[in-house]
XYZ file of C-alpha atoms in Angstrom:
247
model
C 10.513 92.349 134.988
C 8.702 90.886 131.860
C 11.599 91.850 129.748
C 14.125 90.348 131.822
C 11.819 86.885 132.109
C 12.068 87.178 128.161
C 15.580 87.633 127.966
C 16.080 84.536 129.802
C 13.770 82.780 128.013
C 15.238 83.455 124.989
C 18.856 82.652 126.226
C 17.503 79.211 127.495
C 15.911 78.692 124.019
C 19.326 79.451 122.145
C 21.245 76.921 124.516
C 18.694 74.242 124.041
C 18.800 74.885 120.115
C 22.874 74.961 120.232
C 22.610 71.451 122.234
C 20.725 69.929 119.808
C 22.462 71.351 116.864
C 25.507 70.194 118.642
C 24.069 66.393 119.264
C 23.006 66.241 115.687
C 26.273 67.029 114.284
C 28.013 64.653 116.412
C 25.641 61.718 115.666
C 26.166 62.760 112.145
C 29.850 62.819 112.196
C 30.232 59.608 114.185
C 27.693 57.545 112.201
C 26.423 59.224 108.744
C 24.053 57.179 107.247
C 24.210 59.165 104.177
C 27.703 57.333 103.523
C 26.049 54.227 102.436
C 22.751 53.131 100.308
C 21.028 50.159 101.960
C 18.500 49.868 98.919
C 18.181 45.721 99.562
C 16.915 46.590 103.293
C 19.491 44.423 104.597
C 19.738 44.347 108.518
C 22.951 46.405 109.991
C 24.146 46.358 113.632
C 26.116 49.068 114.401
C 29.231 47.573 116.161
C 30.905 50.909 116.602
C 30.177 54.514 116.001
C 33.625 56.150 115.930
C 35.351 54.686 113.700
C 31.947 53.254 111.911
C 31.970 49.728 111.968
C 28.825 47.694 110.977
C 27.810 44.111 110.441
C 25.648 43.712 107.515
C 23.499 40.663 107.504
C 23.323 38.138 104.938
C 25.321 40.447 102.682
C 25.390 37.138 100.326
C 23.278 34.537 100.097
C 24.903 30.797 101.475
C 24.367 29.656 97.881
C 26.815 32.664 96.603
C 29.203 31.657 99.463
C 29.238 28.224 98.608
C 29.680 29.212 94.968
C 32.817 31.047 95.600
C 34.351 28.802 98.086
C 34.290 25.945 95.432
C 35.660 28.566 92.942
C 38.162 29.831 94.524
C 39.824 26.510 96.560
C 41.725 25.539 93.493
C 43.130 29.092 93.558
C 44.797 29.652 96.587
C 48.289 30.411 97.405
C 49.844 31.732 100.477
C 48.686 35.313 101.604
C 51.232 37.998 101.222
C 51.429 41.321 103.028
C 52.627 44.904 101.994
C 56.270 45.474 102.198
C 59.046 48.187 100.536
C 59.645 45.292 98.057
C 56.002 44.831 97.135
C 54.216 42.337 98.069
C 55.755 39.159 99.989
C 54.582 36.249 102.153
C 55.424 37.057 105.994
C 55.001 34.982 108.962
C 52.880 37.752 110.245
C 49.874 36.492 107.775
C 49.746 32.570 107.944
C 46.057 32.084 105.904
C 45.763 31.385 101.817
C 44.551 33.646 99.406
C 42.675 33.167 95.956
C 42.660 36.451 93.915
C 38.874 35.666 92.520
C 38.569 38.924 90.995
C 41.458 38.418 88.452
C 40.926 34.774 87.881
C 36.981 34.767 87.544
C 36.262 37.751 85.799
C 38.382 38.326 82.819
C 37.984 39.617 79.418
C 36.654 36.078 77.804
C 34.830 35.276 80.967
C 33.284 36.698 83.888
C 31.496 34.747 86.662
C 28.420 36.045 87.074
C 27.659 35.614 90.842
C 31.052 37.215 91.827
C 30.095 40.139 89.117
C 26.606 40.608 91.295
C 28.686 40.922 94.128
C 30.868 43.699 92.731
C 27.706 45.704 91.888
C 26.205 45.126 95.367
C 29.159 46.198 97.037
C 29.539 49.180 94.858
C 26.021 50.098 95.655
C 25.861 49.918 99.060
C 29.158 52.026 99.760
C 27.858 54.411 96.713
C 31.199 54.181 94.977
C 31.801 53.321 91.156
C 32.148 49.605 90.503
C 35.715 50.505 88.852
C 36.799 51.859 92.197
C 36.802 48.262 93.759
C 39.789 46.223 93.749
C 39.939 42.562 92.261
C 38.174 40.785 95.091
C 39.916 37.978 96.643
C 39.047 35.125 99.099
C 41.039 34.016 102.239
C 41.124 30.701 104.431
C 42.428 30.152 107.537
C 42.856 26.409 108.623
C 43.511 25.801 112.325
C 46.129 27.818 113.868
C 46.176 30.838 111.294
C 45.603 34.095 111.522
C 46.887 37.538 110.346
C 48.487 39.728 113.174
C 46.960 43.361 113.699
C 47.402 45.751 110.300
C 46.053 48.714 108.206
C 44.027 48.199 104.977
C 44.924 51.774 103.981
C 48.238 51.331 102.121
C 51.307 52.879 103.627
C 52.524 55.651 101.345
C 55.862 56.004 103.383
C 57.132 53.355 100.833
C 57.413 54.921 97.839
C 55.975 51.772 95.593
C 52.670 52.545 97.519
C 52.814 55.976 97.459
C 53.164 55.776 93.453
C 50.192 53.040 93.803
C 47.610 55.434 95.568
C 48.807 58.296 93.294
C 47.503 56.542 90.557
C 44.739 54.058 92.003
C 43.974 55.852 95.442
C 43.741 54.940 99.037
C 41.836 51.828 100.113
C 38.621 54.002 101.330
C 36.638 51.073 102.612
C 36.746 47.510 103.232
C 34.396 44.836 103.575
C 35.036 41.380 105.149
C 32.338 38.902 104.542
C 32.435 35.743 106.155
C 31.707 32.855 103.653
C 30.909 30.176 106.487
C 29.676 29.685 110.142
C 32.864 29.571 112.277
C 31.544 28.111 115.603
C 31.714 29.982 119.140
C 34.528 29.563 121.182
C 37.215 28.433 118.111
C 38.526 32.109 117.508
C 38.129 33.536 113.950
C 37.207 36.896 114.896
C 37.800 40.380 113.436
C 39.904 42.027 116.288
C 40.047 45.969 116.382
C 42.996 45.913 118.974
C 42.461 49.608 119.747
C 38.891 49.719 120.118
C 38.775 46.429 121.876
C 36.430 44.859 119.965
C 35.942 41.294 118.141
C 33.237 40.894 115.811
C 32.406 37.308 114.061
C 29.713 36.991 111.764
C 27.835 34.446 110.258
C 27.714 32.732 106.982
C 26.988 35.667 104.361
C 27.428 38.502 106.881
C 29.908 41.303 105.810
C 32.000 43.545 108.660
C 32.327 46.902 107.092
C 34.086 50.381 107.798
C 35.696 52.997 106.546
C 39.761 53.114 106.731
C 39.861 57.103 106.162
C 37.622 59.715 108.276
C 35.223 62.324 106.716
C 38.220 65.049 106.667
C 40.440 62.584 104.571
C 42.926 61.534 107.374
C 43.752 57.967 107.890
C 41.940 56.253 110.579
C 44.495 54.567 112.782
C 41.642 53.351 115.155
C 40.732 51.002 112.279
C 43.597 48.701 113.345
C 42.390 45.294 113.002
C 43.696 41.362 112.439
C 42.189 38.042 112.138
C 42.077 36.135 115.349
C 43.576 32.598 115.183
C 41.104 29.763 114.537
C 41.833 26.955 116.924
C 39.495 24.328 115.089
C 37.853 23.793 111.457
C 38.318 26.540 108.524
C 37.237 30.124 108.264
C 36.453 31.281 104.801
C 36.078 35.103 104.280
C 35.980 37.733 101.385
C 38.075 40.772 101.558
C 36.160 43.748 99.320
C 38.485 46.705 99.028
C 37.048 50.031 97.749
C 39.631 52.831 96.465
C 39.179 56.561 96.506
C 39.703 56.365 92.655
C 38.971 54.389 89.543
C 41.629 51.289 89.571
C 43.744 50.061 86.883
C 44.413 46.825 88.256
């Protein structure tokens, strides 16, 4: 009788251990905390677990946000989208973009504030700073938007297949809010497949991975910039590649 009791207890123990291991692995897969380095002890809000989408509070200081807006405003041009013919202006994206990473950091001059943001982003996502594309500032005026799209590059197009081969795929996205957008006027970062709208305060960054842990592209990361119905929205695009870029 005791032998059967021991056998039953052993089976129960195996089941319990298996459940614990399963839950641990499932949580690790859906939110692998070792995939980023929060050395600055920033407040992090988990907006979604699968795929991982975080809201990093105060990723930029208010002063850094103001500086980038001032520096970026004179550099603004109509935003473009990816196409078979390269980047082009399209009705799906009506915002304005400033290539501040190219304009403010050159061989002869480096904007120290922007350089620190590169370093901070690289430290947080634990990737070499050289993997970060030239950072972009974007501006949305009333009525402007960016329809749902993917940040990873479509390698079915030859031009981007070659680019990914050389520079790697866009693995990680930071979208930083550079100003406060009031409630009720839109301006959220919208993930339609997740039915989730996220809007940060000034300095907050929405952060996610465009690639799954197994290397597959994550089609759940489809997202867009909802129209803003009043005022102006400023943001920062920080894209991190899987390879050192040669931009």
